[in-house]
Coordinates of N, CA and C in Angstrom, one line a residue:
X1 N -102.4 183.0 -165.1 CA -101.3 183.7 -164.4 C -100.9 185.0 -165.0
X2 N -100.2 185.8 -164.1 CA -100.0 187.0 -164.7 C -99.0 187.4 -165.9
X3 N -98.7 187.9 -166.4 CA -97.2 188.4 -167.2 C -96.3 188.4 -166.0
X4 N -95.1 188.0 -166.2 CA -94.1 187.9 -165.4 C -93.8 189.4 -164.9
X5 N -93.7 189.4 -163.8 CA -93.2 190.6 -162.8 C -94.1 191.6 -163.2
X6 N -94.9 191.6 -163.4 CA -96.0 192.4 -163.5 C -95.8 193.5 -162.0
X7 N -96.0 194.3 -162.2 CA -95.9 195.6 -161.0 C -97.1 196.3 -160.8
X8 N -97.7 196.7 -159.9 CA -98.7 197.3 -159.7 C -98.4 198.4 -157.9
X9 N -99.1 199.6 -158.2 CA -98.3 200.1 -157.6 C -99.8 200.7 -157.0
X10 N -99.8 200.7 -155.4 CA -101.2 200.7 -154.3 C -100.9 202.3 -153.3
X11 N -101.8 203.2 -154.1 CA -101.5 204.5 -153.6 C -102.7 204.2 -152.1
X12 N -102.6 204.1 -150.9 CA -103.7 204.0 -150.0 C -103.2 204.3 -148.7
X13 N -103.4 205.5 -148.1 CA -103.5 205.8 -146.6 C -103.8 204.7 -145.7
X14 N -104.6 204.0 -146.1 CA -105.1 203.1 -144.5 C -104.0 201.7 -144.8
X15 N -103.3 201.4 -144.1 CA -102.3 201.0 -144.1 C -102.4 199.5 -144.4
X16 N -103.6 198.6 -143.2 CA -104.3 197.8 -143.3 C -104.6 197.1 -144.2
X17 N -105.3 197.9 -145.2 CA -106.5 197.6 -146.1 C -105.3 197.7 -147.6
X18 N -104.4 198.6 -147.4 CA -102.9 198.3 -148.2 C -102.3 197.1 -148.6
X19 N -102.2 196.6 -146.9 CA -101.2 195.1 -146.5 C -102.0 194.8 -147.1
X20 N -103.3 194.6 -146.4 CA -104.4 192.9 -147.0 C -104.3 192.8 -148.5
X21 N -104.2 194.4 -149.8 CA -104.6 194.0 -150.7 C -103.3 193.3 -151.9
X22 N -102.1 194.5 -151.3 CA -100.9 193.5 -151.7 C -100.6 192.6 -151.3
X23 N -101.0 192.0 -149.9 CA -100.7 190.4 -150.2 C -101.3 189.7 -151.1
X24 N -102.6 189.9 -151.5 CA -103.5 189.2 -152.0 C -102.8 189.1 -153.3
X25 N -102.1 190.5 -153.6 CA -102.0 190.5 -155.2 C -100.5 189.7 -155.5
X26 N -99.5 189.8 -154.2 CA -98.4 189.1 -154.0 C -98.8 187.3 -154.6
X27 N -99.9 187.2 -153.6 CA -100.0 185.5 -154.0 C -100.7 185.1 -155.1
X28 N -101.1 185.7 -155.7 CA -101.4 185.5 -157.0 C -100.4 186.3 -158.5
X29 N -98.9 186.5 -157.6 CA -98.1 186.6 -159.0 C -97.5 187.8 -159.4
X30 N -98.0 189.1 -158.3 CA -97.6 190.2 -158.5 C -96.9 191.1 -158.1
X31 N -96.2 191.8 -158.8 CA -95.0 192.3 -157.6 C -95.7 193.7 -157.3
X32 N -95.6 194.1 -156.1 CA -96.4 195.2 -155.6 C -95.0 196.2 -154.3
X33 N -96.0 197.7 -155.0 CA -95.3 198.2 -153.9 C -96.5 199.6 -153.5
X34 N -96.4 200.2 -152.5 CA -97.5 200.8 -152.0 C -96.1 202.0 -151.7
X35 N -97.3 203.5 -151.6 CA -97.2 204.4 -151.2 C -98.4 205.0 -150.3
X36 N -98.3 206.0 -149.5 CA -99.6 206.0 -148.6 C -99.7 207.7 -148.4
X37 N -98.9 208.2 -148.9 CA -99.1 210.3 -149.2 C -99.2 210.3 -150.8
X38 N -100.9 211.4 -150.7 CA -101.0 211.8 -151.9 C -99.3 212.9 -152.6
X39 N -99.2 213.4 -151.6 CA -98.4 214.2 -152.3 C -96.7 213.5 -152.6
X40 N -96.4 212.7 -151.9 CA -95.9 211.8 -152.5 C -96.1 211.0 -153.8
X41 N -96.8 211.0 -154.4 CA -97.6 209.9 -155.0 C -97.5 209.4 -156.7
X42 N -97.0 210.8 -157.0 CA -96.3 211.3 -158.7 C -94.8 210.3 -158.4
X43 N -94.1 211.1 -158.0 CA -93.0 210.6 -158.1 C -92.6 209.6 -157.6
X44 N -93.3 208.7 -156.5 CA -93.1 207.1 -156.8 C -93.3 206.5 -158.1
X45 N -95.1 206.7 -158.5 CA -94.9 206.1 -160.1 C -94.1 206.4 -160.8
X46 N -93.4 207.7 -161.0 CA -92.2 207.7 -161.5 C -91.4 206.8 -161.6
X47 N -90.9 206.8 -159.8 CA -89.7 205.8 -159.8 C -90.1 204.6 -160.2
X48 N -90.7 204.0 -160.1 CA -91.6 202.3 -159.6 C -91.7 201.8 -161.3
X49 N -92.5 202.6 -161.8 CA -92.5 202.4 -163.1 C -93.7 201.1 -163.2
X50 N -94.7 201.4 -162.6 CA -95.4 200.2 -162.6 C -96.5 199.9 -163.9
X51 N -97.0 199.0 -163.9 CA -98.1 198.6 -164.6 C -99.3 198.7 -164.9
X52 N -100.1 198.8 -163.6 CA -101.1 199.3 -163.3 C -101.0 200.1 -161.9
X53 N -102.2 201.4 -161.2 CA -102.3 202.4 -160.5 C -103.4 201.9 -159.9
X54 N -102.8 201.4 -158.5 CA -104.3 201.1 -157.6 C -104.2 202.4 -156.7
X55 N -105.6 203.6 -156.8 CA -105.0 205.0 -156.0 C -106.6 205.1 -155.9
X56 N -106.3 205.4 -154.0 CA -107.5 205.6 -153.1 C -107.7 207.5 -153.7
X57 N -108.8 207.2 -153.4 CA -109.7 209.0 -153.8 C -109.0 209.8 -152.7
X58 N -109.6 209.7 -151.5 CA -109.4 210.3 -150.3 C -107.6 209.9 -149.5
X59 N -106.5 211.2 -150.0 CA -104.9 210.7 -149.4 C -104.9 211.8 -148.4
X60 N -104.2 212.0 -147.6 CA -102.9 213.4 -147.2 C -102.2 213.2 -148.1
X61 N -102.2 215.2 -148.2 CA -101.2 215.9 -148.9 C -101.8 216.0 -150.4
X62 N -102.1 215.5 -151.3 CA -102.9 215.5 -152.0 C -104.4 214.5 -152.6
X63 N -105.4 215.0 -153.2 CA -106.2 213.7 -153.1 C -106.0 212.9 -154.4
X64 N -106.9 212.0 -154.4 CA -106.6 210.9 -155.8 C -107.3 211.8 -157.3
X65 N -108.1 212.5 -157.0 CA -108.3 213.2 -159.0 C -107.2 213.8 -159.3
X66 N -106.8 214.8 -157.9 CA -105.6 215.5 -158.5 C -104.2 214.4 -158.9
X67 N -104.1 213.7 -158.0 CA -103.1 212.6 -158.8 C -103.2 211.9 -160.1
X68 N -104.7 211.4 -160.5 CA -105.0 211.0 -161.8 C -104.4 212.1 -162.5
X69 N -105.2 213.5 -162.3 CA -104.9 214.4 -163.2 C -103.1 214.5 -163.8
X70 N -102.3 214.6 -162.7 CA -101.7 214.6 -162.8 C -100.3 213.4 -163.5
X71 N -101.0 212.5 -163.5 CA -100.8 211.4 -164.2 C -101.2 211.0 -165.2
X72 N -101.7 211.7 -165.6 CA -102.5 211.7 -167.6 C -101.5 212.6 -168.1
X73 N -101.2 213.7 -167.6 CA -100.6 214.9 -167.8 C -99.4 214.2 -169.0
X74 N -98.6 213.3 -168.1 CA -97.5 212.6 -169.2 C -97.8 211.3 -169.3
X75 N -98.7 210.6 -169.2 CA -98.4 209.2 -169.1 C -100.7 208.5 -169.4
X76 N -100.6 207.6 -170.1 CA -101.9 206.8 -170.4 C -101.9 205.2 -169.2
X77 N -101.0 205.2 -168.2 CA -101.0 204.1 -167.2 C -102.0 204.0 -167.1
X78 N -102.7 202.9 -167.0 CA -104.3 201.9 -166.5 C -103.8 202.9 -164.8
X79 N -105.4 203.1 -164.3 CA -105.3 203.6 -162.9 C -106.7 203.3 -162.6
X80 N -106.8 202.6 -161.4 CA -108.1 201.9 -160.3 C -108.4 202.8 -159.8
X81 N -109.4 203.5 -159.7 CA -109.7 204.2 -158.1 C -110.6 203.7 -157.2
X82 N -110.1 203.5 -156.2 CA -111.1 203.0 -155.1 C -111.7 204.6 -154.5
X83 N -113.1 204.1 -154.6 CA -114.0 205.1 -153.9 C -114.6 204.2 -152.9
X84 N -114.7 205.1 -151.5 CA -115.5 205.1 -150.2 C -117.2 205.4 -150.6
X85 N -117.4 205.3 -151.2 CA -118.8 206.0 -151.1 C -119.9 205.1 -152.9
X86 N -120.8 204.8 -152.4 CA -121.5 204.6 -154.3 C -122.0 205.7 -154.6
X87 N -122.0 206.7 -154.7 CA -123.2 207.5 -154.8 C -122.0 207.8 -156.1
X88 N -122.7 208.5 -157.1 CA -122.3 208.7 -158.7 C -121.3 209.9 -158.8
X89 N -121.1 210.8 -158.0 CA -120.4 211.8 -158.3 C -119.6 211.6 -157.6
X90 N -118.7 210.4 -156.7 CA -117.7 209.8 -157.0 C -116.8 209.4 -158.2
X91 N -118.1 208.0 -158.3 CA -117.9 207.1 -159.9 C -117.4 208.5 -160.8
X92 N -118.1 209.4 -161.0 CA -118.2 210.1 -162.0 C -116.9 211.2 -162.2
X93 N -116.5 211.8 -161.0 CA -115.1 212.9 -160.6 C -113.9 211.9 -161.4
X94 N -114.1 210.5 -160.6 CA -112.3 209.5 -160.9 C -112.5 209.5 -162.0
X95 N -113.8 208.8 -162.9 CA -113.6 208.6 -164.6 C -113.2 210.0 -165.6
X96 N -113.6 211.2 -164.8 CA -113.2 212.1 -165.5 C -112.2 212.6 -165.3
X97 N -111.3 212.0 -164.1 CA -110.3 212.5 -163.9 C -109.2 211.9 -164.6
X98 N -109.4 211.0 -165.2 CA -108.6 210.2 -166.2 C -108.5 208.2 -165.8
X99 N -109.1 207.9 -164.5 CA -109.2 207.0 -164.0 C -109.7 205.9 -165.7
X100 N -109.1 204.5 -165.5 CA -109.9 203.8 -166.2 C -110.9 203.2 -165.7
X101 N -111.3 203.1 -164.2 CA -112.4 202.2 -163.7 C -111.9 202.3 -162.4
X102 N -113.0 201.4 -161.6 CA -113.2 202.1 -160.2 C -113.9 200.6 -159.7
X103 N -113.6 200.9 -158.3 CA -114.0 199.8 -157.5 C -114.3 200.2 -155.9
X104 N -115.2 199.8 -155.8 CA -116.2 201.0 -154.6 C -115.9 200.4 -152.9
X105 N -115.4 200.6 -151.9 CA -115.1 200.3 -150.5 C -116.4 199.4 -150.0
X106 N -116.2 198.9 -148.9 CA -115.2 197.5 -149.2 C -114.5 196.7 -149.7
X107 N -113.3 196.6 -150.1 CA -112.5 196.4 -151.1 C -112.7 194.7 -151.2
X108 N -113.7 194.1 -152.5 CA -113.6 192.5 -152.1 C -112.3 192.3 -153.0
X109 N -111.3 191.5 -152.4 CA -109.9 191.5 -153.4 C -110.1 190.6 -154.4
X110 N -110.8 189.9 -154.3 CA -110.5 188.5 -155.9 C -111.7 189.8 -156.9
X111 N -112.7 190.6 -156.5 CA -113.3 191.6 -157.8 C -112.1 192.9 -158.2
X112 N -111.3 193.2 -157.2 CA -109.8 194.4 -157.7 C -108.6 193.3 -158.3
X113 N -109.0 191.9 -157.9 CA -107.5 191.1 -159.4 C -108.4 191.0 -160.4
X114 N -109.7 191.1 -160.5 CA -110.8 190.7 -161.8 C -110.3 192.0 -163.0
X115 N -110.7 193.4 -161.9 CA -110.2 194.5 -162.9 C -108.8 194.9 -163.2
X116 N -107.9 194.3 -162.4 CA -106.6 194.5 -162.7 C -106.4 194.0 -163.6
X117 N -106.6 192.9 -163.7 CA -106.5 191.8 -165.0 C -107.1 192.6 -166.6
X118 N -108.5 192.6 -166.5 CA -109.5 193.2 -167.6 C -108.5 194.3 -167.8
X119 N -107.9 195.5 -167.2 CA -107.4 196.6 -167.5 C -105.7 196.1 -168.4
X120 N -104.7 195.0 -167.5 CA -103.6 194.4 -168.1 C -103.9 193.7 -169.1
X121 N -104.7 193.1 -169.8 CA -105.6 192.3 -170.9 C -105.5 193.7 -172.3
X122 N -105.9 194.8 -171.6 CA -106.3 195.6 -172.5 C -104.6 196.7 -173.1
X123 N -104.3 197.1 -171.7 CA -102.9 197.3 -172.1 C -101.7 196.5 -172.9
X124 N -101.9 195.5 -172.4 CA -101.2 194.5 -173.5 C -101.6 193.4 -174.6
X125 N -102.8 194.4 -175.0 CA -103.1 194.0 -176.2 C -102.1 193.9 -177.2
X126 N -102.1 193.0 -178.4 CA -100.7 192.9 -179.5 C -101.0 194.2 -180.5
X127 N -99.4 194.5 -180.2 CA -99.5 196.0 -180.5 C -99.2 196.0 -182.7
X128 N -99.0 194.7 -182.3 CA -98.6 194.7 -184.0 C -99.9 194.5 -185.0
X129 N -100.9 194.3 -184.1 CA -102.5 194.0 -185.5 C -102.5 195.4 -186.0
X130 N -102.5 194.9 -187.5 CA -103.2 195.7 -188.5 C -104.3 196.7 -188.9
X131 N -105.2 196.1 -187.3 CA -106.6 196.6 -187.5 C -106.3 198.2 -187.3
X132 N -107.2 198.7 -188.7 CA -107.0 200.3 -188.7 C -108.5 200.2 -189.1
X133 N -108.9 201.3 -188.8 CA -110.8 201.8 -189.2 C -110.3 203.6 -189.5
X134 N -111.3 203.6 -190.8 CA -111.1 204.9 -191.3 C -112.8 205.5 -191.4
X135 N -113.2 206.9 -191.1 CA -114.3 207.2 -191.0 C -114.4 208.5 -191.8
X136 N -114.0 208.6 -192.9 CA -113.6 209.9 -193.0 C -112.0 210.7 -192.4
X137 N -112.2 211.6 -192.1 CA -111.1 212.5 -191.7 C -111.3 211.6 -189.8
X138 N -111.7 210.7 -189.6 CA -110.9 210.2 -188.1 C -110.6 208.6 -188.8
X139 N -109.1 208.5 -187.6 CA -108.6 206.9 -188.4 C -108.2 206.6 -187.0
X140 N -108.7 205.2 -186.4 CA -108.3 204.6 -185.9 C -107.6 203.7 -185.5
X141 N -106.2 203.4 -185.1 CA -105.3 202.1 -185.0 C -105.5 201.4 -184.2
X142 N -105.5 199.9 -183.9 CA -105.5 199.7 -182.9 C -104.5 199.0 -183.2
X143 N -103.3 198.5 -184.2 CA -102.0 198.4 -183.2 C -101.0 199.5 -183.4
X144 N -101.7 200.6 -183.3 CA -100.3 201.9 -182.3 C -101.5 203.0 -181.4
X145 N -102.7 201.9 -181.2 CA -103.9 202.6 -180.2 C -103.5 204.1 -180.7
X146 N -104.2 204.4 -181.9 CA -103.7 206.2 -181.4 C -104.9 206.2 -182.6
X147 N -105.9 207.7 -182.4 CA -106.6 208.5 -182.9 C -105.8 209.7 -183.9
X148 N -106.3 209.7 -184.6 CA -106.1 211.4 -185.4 C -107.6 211.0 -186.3
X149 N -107.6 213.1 -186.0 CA -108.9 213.6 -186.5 C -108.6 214.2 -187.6
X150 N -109.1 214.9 -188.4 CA -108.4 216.2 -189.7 C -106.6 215.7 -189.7
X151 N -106.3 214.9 -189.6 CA -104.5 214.9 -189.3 C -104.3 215.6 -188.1
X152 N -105.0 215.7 -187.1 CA -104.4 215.9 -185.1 C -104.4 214.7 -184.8
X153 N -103.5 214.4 -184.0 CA -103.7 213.0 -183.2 C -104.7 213.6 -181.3
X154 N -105.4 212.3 -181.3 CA -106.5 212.4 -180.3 C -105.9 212.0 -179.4
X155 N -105.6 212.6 -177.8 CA -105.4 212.0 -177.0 C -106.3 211.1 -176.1
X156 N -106.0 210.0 -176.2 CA -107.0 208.7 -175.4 C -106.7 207.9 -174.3
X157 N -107.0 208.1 -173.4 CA -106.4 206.8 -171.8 C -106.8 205.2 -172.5
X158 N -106.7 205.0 -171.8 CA -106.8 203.2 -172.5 C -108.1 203.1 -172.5
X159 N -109.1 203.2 -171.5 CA -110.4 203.0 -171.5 C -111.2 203.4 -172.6
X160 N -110.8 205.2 -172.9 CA -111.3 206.2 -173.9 C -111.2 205.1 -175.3
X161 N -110.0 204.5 -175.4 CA -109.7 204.3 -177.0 C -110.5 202.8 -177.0
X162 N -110.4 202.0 -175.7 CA -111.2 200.7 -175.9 C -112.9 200.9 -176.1
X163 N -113.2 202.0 -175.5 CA -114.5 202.3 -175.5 C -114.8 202.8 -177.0
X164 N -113.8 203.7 -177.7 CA -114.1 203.8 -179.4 C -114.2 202.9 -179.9
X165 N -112.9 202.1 -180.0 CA -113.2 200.8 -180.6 C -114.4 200.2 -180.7
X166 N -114.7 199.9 -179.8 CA -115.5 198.6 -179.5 C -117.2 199.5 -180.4
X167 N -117.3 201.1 -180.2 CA -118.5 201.7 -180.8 C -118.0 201.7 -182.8
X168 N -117.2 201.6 -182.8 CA -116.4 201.9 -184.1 C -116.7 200.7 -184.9
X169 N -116.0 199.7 -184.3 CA -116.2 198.5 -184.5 C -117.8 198.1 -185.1
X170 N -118.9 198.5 -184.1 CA -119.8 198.3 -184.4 C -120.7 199.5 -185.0
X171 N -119.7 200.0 -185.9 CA -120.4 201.4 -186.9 C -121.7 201.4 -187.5
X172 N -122.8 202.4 -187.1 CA -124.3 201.9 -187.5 C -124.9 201.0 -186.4
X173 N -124.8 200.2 -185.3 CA -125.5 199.6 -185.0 C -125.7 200.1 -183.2
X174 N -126.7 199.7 -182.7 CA -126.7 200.6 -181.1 C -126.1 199.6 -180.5
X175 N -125.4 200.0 -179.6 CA -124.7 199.1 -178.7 C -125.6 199.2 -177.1
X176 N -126.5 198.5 -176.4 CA -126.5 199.0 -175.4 C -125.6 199.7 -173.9
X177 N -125.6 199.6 -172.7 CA -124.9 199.8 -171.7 C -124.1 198.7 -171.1
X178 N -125.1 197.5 -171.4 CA -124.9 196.3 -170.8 C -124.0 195.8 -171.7
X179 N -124.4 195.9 -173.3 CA -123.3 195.1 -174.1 C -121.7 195.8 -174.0
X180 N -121.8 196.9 -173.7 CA -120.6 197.8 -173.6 C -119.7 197.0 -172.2
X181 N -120.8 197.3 -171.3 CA -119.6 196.7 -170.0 C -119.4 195.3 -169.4
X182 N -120.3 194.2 -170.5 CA -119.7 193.1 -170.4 C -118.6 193.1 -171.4
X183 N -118.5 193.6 -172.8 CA -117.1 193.6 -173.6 C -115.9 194.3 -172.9
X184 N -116.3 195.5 -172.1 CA -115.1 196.0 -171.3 C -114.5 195.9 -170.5
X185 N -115.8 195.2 -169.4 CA -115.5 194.9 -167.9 C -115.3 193.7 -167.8
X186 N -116.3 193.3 -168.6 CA -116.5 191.7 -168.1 C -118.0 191.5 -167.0
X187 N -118.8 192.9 -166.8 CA -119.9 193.2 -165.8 C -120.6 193.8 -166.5
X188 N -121.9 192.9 -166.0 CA -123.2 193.2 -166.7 C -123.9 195.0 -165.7
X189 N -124.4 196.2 -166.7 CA -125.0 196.8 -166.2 C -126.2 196.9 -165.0
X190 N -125.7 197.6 -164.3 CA -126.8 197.7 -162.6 C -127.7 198.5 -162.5
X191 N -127.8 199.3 -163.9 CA -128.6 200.7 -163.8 C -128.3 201.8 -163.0
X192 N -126.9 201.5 -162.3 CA -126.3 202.7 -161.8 C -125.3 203.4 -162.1
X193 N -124.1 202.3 -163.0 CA -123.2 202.6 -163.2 C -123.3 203.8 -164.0
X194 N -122.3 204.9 -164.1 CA -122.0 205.7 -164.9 C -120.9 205.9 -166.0
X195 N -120.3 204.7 -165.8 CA -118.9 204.9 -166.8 C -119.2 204.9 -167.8
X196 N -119.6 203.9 -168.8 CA -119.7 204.0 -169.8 C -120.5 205.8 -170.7
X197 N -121.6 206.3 -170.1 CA -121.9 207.0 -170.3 C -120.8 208.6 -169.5
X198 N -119.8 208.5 -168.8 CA -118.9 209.2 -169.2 C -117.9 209.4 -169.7
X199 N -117.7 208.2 -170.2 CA -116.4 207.6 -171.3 C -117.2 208.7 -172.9
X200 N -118.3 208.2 -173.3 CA -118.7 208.7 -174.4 C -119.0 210.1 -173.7
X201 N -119.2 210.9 -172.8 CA -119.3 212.2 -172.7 C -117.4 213.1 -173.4
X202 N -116.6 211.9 -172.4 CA -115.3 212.5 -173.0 C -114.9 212.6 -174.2
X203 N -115.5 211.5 -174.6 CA -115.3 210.9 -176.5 C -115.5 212.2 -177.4
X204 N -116.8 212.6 -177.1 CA -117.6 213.7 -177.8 C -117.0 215.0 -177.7
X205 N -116.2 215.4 -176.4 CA -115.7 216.1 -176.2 C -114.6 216.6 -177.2
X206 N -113.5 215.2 -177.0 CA -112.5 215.2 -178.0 C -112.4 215.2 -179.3
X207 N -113.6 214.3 -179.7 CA -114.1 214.5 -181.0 C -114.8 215.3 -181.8
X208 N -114.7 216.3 -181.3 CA -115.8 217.7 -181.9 C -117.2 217.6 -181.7
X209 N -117.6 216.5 -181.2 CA -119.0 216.3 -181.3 C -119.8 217.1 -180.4
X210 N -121.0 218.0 -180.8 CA -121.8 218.5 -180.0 C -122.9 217.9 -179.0
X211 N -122.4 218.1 -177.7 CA -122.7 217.4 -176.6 C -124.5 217.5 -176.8
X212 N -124.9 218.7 -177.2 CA -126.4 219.0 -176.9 C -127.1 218.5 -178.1
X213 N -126.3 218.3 -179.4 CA -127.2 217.2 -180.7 C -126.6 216.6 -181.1
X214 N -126.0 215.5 -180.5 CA -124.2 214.8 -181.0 C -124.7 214.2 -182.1
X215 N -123.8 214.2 -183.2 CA -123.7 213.7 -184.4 C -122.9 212.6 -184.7
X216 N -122.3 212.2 -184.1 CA -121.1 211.4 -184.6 C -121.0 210.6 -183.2
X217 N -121.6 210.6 -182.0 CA -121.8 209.2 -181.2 C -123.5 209.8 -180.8
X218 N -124.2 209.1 -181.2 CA -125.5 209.3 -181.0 C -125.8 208.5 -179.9
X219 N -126.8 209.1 -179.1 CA -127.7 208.5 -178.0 C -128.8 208.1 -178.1
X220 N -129.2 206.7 -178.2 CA -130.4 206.2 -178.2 C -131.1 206.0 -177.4
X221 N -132.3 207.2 -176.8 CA -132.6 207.2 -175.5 C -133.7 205.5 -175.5
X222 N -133.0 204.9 -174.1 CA -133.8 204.0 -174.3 C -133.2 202.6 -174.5
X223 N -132.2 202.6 -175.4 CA -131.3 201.8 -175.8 C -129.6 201.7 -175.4
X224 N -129.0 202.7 -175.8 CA -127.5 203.0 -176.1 C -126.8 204.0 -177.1
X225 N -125.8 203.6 -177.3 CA -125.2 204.4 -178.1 C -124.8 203.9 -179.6
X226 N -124.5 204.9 -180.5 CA -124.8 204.4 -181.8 C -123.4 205.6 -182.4
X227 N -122.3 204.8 -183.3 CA -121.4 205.4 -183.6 C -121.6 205.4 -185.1
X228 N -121.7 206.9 -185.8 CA -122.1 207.2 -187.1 C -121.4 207.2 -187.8
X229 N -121.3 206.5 -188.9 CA -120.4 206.0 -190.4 C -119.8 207.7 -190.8
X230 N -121.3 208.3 -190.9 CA -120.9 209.7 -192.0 C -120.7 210.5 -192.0
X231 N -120.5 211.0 -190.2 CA -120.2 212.0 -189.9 C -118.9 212.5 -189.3
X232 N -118.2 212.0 -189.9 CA -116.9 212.4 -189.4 C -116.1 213.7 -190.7
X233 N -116.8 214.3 -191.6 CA -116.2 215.4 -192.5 C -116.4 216.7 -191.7
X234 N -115.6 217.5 -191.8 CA -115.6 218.9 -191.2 C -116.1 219.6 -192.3

């Protein structure tokens, strides 16, 4: 069952496919409220104050990146995007747009309570564990989830910081694609997905790492990814 009064808030134009998915999430425990204008769409989460962000790509008035974007701006909320379409530069725009994960049209509802859940799992991880990882000049917490690099602190959405961990965690050893998104998703690799490999695109970004001979999250063509013990000194 869910955390009590759990809130989840369903940004989606087609009105329909709204109703069907908050009822769904009603009967299984959750309190839901929908909005259906992008440009509306800020300042409900505002008011609502919800838990998790179910926000279709394609709104009126504004679309769903610009609202992610705009919702990273002040805030790390877990956010779903439903995309219309598989093709990768979908997948690829929401994850960059701050999205934690995504779930592709036709909406099957018991696979959008699977990631609601996996994403509220991760959010309300216990914020009081001890576990800290130190790499040099980067330190990782994971109970006050926060990065700093040279003494900056790293800005990380929930996915970004789960996705370090879990490479951190396993310092020195390759992790493949598949091991990555059964520990994060709970879903075994399709050979299509792009997330994980744009999660560590952002990673590198934030982390000084050079995208064209990265040092400090290495790519193992062939394999995965491999997060390096000794490179974290400036």
């Amino acid at each position: 069952m869910p955390w009590p009064m759990n809130k989840i808030m369903i940004i989606e134009d087609d009105l329909r496919l709204s109703r069907l998915i908050a009822d769904f999430l009603e009967q299984h425990g959750y309190l839901v409220n929908t909005e259906h204008r992008g440009d509306t769409a800020v300042a409900a989460v505002k008011r609502v104050k919800p838990d998790v962000v179910v926000l279709d790509m394609m709104l009126p008035g504004k679309d769903g990146l610009q609202i992610c974007r705009d919702l990273r701006e002040w805030s790390n909320l877990p956010v779903l995007m439903l995309t219309a379409r598989e093709e990768d530069i979908d997948q690829i725009l929401g994850l960059e747009a701050g999205a934690d994960d995504y779930v592709i049209k036709p909406v099957e509802p018991r696979v959008l309570l699977a990631r609601i859940r996996a994403l509220m799992r991760r959010q309300n991880a216990p914020s009081g564990s001890p576990d800290r990882l130190q790499f040099g000049a980067l330190t990782i917490d994971s109970g006050t989830r926060s990065v700093t690099l040279d003494g900056e602190e790293v800005d990380t959405g929930t996915a970004e910081f789960e996705l370090l961990w879990l490479l951190a965690t396993s310092a020195g050893k390759v992790l493949s694609r598949d091991a990555i998104l059964t520990a994060l998703r709970g879903v075994d690799y399709d050979g299509i997905d792009r997330s994980v490999d744009v999660g560590v695109s952002k990673l590198r970004k934030k982390l000084g790492d050079d995208p064209r001979e990265p040092r400090r999250i290495k790519t193992v063509w062939g394999k995965g990814y491999l997060f390096s013990r000794d490179e974290w000194e400036n």
